[in-house]
PDB file of C-alpha atoms in Angstrom:
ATOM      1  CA  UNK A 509      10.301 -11.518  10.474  1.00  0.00           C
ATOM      2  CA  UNK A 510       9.013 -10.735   7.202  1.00  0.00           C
ATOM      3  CA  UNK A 511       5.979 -10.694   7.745  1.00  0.00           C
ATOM      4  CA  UNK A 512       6.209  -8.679  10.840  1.00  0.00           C
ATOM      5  CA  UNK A 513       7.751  -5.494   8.408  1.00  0.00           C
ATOM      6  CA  UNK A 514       5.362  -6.365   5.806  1.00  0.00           C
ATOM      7  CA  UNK A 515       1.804  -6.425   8.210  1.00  0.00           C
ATOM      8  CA  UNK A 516       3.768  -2.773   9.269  1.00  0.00           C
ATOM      9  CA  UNK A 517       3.730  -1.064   5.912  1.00  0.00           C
ATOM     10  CA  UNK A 518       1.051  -2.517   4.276  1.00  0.00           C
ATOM     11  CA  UNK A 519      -1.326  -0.055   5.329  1.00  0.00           C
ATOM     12  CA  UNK A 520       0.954   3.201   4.732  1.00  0.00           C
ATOM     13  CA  UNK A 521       0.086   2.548   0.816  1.00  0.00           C
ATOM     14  CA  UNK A 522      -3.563   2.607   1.626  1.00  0.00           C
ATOM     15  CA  UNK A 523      -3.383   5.711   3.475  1.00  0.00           C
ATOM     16  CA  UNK A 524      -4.642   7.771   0.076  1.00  0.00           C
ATOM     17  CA  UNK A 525      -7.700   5.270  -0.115  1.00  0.00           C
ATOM     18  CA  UNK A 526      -8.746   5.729   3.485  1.00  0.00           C
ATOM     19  CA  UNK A 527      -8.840   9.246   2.824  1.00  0.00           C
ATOM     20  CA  UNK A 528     -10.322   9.588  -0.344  1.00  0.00           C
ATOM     21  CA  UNK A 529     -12.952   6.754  -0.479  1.00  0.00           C
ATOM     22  CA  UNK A 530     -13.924   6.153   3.301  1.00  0.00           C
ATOM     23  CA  UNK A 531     -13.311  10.070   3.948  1.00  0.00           C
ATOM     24  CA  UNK A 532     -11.206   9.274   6.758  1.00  0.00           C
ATOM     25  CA  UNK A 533     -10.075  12.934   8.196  1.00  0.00           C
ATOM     26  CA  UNK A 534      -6.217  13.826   8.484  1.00  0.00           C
ATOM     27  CA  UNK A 535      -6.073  13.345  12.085  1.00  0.00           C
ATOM     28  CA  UNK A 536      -8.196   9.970  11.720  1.00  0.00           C
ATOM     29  CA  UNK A 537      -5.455   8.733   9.131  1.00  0.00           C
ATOM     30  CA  UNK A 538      -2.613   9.997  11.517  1.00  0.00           C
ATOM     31  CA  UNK A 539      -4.490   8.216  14.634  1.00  0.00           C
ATOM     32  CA  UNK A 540      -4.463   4.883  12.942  1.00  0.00           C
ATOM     33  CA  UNK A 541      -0.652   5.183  12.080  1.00  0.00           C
ATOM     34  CA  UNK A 542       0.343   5.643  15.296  1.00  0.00           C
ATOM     35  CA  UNK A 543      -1.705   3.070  17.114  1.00  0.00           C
ATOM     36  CA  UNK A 544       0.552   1.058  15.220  1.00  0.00           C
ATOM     37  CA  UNK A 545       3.550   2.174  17.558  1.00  0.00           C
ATOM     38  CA  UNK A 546       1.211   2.263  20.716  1.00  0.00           C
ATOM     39  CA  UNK A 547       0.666  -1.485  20.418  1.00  0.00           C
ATOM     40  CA  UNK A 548       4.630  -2.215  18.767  1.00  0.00           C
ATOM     41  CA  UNK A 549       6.139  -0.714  22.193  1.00  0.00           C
ATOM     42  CA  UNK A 550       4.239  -2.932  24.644  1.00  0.00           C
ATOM     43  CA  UNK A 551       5.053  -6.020  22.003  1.00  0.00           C
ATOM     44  CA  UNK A 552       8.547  -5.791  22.258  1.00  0.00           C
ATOM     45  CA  UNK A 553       8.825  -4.765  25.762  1.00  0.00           C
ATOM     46  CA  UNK A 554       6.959  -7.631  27.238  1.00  0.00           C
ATOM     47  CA  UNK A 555       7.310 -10.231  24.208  1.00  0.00           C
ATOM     48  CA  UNK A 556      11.306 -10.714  23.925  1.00  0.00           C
ATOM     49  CA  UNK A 557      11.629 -11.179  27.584  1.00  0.00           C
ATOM     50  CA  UNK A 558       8.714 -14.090  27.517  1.00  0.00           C
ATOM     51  CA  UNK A 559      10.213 -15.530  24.749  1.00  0.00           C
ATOM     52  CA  UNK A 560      13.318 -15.859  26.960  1.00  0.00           C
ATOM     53  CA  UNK A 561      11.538 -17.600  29.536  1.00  0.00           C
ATOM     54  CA  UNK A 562       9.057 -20.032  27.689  1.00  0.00           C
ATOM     55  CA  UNK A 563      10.711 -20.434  24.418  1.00  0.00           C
ATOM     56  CA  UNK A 564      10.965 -18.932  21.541  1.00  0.00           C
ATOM     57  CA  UNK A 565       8.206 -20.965  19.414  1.00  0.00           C
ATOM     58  CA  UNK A 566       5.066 -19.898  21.649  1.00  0.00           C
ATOM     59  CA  UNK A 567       5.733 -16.460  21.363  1.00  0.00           C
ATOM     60  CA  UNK A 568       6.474 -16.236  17.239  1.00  0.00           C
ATOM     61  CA  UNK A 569       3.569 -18.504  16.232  1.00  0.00           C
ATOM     62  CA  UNK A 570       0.921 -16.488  19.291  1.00  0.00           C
ATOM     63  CA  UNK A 571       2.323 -13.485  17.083  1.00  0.00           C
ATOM     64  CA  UNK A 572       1.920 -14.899  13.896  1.00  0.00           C
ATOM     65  CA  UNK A 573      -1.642 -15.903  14.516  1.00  0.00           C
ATOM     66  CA  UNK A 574      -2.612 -12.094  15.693  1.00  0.00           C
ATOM     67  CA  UNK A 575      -0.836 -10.740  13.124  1.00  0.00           C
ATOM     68  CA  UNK A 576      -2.997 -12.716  10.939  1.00  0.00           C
ATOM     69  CA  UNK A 577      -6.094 -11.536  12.391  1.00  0.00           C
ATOM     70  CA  UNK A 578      -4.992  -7.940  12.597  1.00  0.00           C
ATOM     71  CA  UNK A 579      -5.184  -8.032   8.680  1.00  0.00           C
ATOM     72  CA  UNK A 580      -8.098  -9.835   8.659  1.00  0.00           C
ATOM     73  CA  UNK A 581      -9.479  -6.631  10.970  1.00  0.00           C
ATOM     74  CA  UNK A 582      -8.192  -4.038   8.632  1.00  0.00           C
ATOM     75  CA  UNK A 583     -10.073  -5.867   5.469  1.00  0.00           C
ATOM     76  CA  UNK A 584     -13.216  -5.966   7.531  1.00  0.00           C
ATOM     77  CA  UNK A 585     -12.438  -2.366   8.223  1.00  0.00           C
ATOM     78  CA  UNK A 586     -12.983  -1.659   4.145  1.00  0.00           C
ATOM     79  CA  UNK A 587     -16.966  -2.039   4.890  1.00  0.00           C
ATOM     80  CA  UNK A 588     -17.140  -0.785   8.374  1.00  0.00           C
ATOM     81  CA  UNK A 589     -14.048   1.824   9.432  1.00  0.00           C
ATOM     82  CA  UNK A 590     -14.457   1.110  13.600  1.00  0.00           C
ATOM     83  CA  UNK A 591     -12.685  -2.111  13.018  1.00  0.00           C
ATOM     84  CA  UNK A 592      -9.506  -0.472  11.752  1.00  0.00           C
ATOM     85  CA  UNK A 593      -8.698   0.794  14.844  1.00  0.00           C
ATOM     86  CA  UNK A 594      -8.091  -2.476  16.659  1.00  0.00           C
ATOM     87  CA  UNK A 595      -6.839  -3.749  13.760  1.00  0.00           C
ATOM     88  CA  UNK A 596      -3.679  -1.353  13.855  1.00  0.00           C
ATOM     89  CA  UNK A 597      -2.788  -1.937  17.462  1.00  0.00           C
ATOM     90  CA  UNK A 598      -2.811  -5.509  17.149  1.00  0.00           C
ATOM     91  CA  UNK A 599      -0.610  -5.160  14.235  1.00  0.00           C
ATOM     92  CA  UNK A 600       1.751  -3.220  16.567  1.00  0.00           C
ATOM     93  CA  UNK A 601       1.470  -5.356  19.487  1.00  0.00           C
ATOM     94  CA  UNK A 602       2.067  -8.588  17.046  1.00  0.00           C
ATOM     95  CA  UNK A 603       4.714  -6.794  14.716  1.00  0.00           C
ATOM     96  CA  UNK A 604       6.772  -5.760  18.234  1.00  0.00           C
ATOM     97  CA  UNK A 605       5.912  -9.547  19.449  1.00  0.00           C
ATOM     98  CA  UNK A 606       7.544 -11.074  16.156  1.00  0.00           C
ATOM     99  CA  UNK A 607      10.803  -8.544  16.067  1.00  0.00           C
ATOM    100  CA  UNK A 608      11.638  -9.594  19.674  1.00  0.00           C
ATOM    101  CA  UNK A 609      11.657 -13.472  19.712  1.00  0.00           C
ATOM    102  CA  UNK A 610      11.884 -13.496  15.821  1.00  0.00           C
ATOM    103  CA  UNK A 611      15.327 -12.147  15.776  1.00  0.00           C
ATOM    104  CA  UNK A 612      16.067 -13.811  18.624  1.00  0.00           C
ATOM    105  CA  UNK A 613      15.022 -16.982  17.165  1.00  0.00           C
ATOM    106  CA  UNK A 614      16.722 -16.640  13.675  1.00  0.00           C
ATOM    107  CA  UNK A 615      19.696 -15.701  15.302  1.00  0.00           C
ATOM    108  CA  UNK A 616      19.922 -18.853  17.298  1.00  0.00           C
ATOM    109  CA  UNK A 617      18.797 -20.823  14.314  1.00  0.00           C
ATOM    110  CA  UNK A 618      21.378 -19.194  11.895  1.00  0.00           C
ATOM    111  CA  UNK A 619      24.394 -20.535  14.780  1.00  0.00           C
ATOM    112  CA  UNK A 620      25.670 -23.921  16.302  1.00  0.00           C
ATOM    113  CA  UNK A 621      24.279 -26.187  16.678  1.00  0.00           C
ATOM    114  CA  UNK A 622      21.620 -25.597  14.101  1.00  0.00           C
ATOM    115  CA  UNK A 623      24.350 -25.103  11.081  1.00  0.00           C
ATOM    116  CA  UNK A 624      28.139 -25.117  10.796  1.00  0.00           C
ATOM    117  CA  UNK A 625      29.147 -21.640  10.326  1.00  0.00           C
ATOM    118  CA  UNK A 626      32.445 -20.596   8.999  1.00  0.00           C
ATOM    119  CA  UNK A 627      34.166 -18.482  11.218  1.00  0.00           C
ATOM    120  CA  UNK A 628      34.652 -15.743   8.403  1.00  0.00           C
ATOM    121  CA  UNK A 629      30.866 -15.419   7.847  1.00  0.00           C
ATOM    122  CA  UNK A 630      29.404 -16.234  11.637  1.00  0.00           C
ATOM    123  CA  UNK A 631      29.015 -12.767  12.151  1.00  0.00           C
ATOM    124  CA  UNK A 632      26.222 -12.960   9.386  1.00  0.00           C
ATOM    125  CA  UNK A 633      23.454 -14.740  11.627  1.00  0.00           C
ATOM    126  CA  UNK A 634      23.189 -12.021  13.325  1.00  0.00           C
ATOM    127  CA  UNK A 635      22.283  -9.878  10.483  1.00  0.00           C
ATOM    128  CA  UNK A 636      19.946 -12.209   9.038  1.00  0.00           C
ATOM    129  CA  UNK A 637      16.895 -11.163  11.053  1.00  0.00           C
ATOM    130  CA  UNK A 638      17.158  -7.735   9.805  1.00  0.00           C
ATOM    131  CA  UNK A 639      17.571  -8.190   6.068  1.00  0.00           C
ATOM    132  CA  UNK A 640      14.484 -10.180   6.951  1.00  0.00           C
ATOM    133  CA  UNK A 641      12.137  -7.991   8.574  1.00  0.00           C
ATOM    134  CA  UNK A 642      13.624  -4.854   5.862  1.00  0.00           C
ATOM    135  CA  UNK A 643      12.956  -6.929   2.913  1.00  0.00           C
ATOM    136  CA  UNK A 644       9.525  -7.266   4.604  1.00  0.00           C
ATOM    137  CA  UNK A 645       9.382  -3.558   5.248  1.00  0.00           C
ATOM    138  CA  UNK A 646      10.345  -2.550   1.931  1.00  0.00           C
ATOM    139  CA  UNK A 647       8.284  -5.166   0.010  1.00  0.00           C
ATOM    140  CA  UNK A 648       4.592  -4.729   1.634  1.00  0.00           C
ATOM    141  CA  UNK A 649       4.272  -1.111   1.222  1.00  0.00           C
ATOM    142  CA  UNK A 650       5.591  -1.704  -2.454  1.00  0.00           C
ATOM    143  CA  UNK A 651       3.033  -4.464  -3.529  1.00  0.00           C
ATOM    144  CA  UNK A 652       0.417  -3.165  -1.342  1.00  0.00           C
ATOM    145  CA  UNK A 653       0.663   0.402  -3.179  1.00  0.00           C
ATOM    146  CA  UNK A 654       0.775  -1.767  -6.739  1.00  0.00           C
ATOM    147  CA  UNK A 655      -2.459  -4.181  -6.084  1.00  0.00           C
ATOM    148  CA  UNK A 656      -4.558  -0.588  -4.593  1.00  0.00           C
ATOM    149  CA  UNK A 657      -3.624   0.648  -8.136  1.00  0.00           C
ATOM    150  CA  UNK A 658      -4.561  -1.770 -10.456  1.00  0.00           C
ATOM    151  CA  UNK A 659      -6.971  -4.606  -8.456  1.00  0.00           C
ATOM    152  CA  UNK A 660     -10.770  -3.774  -7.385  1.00  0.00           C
ATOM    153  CA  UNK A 661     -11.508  -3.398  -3.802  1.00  0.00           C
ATOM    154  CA  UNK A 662      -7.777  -2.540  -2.991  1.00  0.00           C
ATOM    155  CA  UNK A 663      -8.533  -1.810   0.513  1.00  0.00           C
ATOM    156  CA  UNK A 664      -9.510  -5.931   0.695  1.00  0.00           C
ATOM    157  CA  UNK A 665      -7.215  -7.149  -2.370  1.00  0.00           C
ATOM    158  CA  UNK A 666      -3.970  -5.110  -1.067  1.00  0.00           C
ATOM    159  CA  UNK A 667      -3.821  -6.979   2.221  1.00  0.00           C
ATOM    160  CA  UNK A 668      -4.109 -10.651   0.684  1.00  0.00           C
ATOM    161  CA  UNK A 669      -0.413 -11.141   0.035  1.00  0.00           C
ATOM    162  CA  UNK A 670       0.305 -10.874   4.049  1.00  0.00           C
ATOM    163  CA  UNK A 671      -2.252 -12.874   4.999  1.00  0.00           C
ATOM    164  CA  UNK A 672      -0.681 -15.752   2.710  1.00  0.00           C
ATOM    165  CA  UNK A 673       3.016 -15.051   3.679  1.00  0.00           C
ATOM    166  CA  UNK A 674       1.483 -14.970   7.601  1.00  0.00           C
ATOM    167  CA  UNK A 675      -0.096 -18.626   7.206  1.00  0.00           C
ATOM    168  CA  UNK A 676       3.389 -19.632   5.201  1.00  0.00           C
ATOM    169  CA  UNK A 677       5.460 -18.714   8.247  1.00  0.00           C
ATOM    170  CA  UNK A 678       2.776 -19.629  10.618  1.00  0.00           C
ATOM    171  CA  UNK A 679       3.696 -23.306   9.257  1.00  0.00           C
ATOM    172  CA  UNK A 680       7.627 -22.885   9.720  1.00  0.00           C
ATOM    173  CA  UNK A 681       7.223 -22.102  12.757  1.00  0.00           C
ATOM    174  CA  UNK A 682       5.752 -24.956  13.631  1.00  0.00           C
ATOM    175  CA  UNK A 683       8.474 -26.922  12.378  1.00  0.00           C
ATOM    176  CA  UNK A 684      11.656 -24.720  13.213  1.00  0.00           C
ATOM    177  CA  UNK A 685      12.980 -26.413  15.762  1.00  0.00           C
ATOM    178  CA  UNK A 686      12.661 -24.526  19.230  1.00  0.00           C
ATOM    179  CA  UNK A 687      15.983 -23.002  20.766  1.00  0.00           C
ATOM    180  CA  UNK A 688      15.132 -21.238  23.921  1.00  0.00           C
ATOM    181  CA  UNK A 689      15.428 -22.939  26.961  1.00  0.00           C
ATOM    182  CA  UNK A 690      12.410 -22.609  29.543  1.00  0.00           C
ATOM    183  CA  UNK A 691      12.687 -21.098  32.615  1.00  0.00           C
ATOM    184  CA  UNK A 692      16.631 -19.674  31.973  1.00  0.00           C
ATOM    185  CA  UNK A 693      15.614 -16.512  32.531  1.00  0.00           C
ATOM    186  CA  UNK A 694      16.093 -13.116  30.728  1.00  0.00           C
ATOM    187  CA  UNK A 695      18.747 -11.744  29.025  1.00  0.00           C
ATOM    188  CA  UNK A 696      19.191  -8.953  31.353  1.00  0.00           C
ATOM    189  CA  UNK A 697      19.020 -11.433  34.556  1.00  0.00           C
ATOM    190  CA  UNK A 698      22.261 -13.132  32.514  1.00  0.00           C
ATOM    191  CA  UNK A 699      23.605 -10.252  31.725  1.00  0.00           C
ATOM    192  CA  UNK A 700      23.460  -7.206  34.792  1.00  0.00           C
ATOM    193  CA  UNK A 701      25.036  -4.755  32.785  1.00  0.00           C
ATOM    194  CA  UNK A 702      22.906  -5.024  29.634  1.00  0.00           C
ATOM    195  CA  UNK A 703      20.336  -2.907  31.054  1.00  0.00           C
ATOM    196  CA  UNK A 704      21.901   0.020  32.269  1.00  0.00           C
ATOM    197  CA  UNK A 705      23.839   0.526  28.718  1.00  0.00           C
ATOM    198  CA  UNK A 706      20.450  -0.057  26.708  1.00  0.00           C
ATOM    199  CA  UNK A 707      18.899   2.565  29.044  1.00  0.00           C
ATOM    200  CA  UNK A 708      21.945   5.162  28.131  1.00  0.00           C
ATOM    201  CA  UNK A 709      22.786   4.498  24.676  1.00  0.00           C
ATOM    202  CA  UNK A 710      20.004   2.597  22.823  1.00  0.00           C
ATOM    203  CA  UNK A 711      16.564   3.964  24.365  1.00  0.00           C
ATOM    204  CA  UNK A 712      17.187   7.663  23.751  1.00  0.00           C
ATOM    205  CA  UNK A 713      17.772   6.727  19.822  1.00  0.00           C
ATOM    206  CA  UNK A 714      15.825   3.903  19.041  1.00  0.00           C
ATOM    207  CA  UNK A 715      12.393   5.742  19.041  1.00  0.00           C
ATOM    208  CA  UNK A 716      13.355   7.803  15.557  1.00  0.00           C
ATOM    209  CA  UNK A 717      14.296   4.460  13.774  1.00  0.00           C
ATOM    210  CA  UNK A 718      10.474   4.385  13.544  1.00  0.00           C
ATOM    211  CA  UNK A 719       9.532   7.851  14.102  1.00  0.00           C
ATOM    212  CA  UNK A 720      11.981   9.557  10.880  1.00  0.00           C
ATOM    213  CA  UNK A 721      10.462   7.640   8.314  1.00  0.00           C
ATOM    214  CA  UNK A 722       6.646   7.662  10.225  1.00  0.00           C
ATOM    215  CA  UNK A 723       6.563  11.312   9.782  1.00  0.00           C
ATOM    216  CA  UNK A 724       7.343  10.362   5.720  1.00  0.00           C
ATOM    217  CA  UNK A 725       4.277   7.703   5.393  1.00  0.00           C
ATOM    218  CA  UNK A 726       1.868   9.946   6.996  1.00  0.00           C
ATOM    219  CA  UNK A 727       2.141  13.369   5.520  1.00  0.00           C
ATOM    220  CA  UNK A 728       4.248  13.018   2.000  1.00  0.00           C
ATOM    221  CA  UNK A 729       1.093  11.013   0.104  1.00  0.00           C
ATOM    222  CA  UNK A 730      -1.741  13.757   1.212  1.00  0.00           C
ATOM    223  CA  UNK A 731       1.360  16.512   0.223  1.00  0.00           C
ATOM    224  CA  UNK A 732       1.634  14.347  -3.169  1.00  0.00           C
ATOM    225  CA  UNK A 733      -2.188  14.015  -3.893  1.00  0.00           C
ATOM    226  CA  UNK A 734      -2.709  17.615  -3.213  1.00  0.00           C
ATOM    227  CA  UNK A 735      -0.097  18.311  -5.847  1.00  0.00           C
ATOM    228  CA  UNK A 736      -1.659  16.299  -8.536  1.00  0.00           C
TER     229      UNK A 736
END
């Protein structure tokens, strides 16, 4: 989960460099951002309802292992700009992948049988995933931005961190131990009435969870750097 938020905001503190030192135009820059949510939409659409039917390990490590390659696309894309463009949608498509059976998964994981919760604090393993995927969030723009000011080649350097936290959790994965059940079907089949509320009350809102602070990443450095 965190390295879902940090393969997300990674590139928002590289957004300067693109400009500046590839010549990227505004729109180009703005393009790239939001192929991130073209390919995060489809991911968690599809993704979290496969995880529900063939487990919950295949479709976190498949995601970890493109969102590993989506990085190594956007340092490739330092020497030869064409291959930042797939390399943001498969970080959306992987990101939306990882937030959908991650949380899911961690969930499950942070619940019985897997530990013995007390019943004051069970209401925490729910929470888990998203301190997880926020402290991602919060820390790859932040040590992104710091290596792209003080390490050569940021637009190579600044990505390194993810790729080792990727292979990290890549490994955990692989030894969590799997807590979907294959073939049980999804959570709306279980559930008829899940749908129809999620349609009404989350759908209309959930869009400007991303969207609010988006709008932020893409315009407020160029409205800083023109300032300077």
């Amino acid at each position: 989960m965190m390295a879902s938020g940090w393969s997300a905001n990674q590139f928002s503190a590289l957004l300067g460099a693109y400009r500046s030192e590839l010549g990227l135009s505004e729109s180009a820059v703005t393009g790239l951002f939001a192929l991130y949510v073209v390919g995060l939409i489809p991911g968690l659409l599809v993704c979290g309802p496969l995880a529900d039917r063939v487990g919950r390990r295949p479709v976190a490590s498949t995601a970890l292992a493109l969102n590993l390659l989506s990085t190594g696309a956007l340092m490739l894309g330092a020497g030869a700009t064409g291959w930042l463009w797939p390399g943001r949608f498969v970080t959306g498509v992987s990101a939306g992948a990882l937030l959908a059976a991650g949380s899911a998964w961690i969930k499950e994981l942070s619940s019985e049988p897997y530990v013995h919760l007390d019943p004051r604090t069970a209401s925490t393993a729910s929470r888990r995933a998203g301190l997880f995927v926020s402290a991602g969030f919060a820390s790859g723009g932040l040590v992104a931005a710091l290596i792209a000011r003080w390490a050569g080649a940021p637009m190579v350097t600044a990505y390194v961190p993810h790729l080792l936290l990727a292979a990290g959790a890549g490994l955990a994965a692989l030894t969590a131990p799997e807590t979907g059940t294959r073939h049980r079907g999804t959570h709306t089949e279980r559930h008829p009435g899940v749908g129809r509320l999620f349609r009404r009350g989350v759908l209309p809102v959930a869009p400007w969870v991303f969207a609010a602070p988006s709008v932020g990443f893409v315009t407020l450095p160029g409205l800083v750097h023109g300032g300077l």
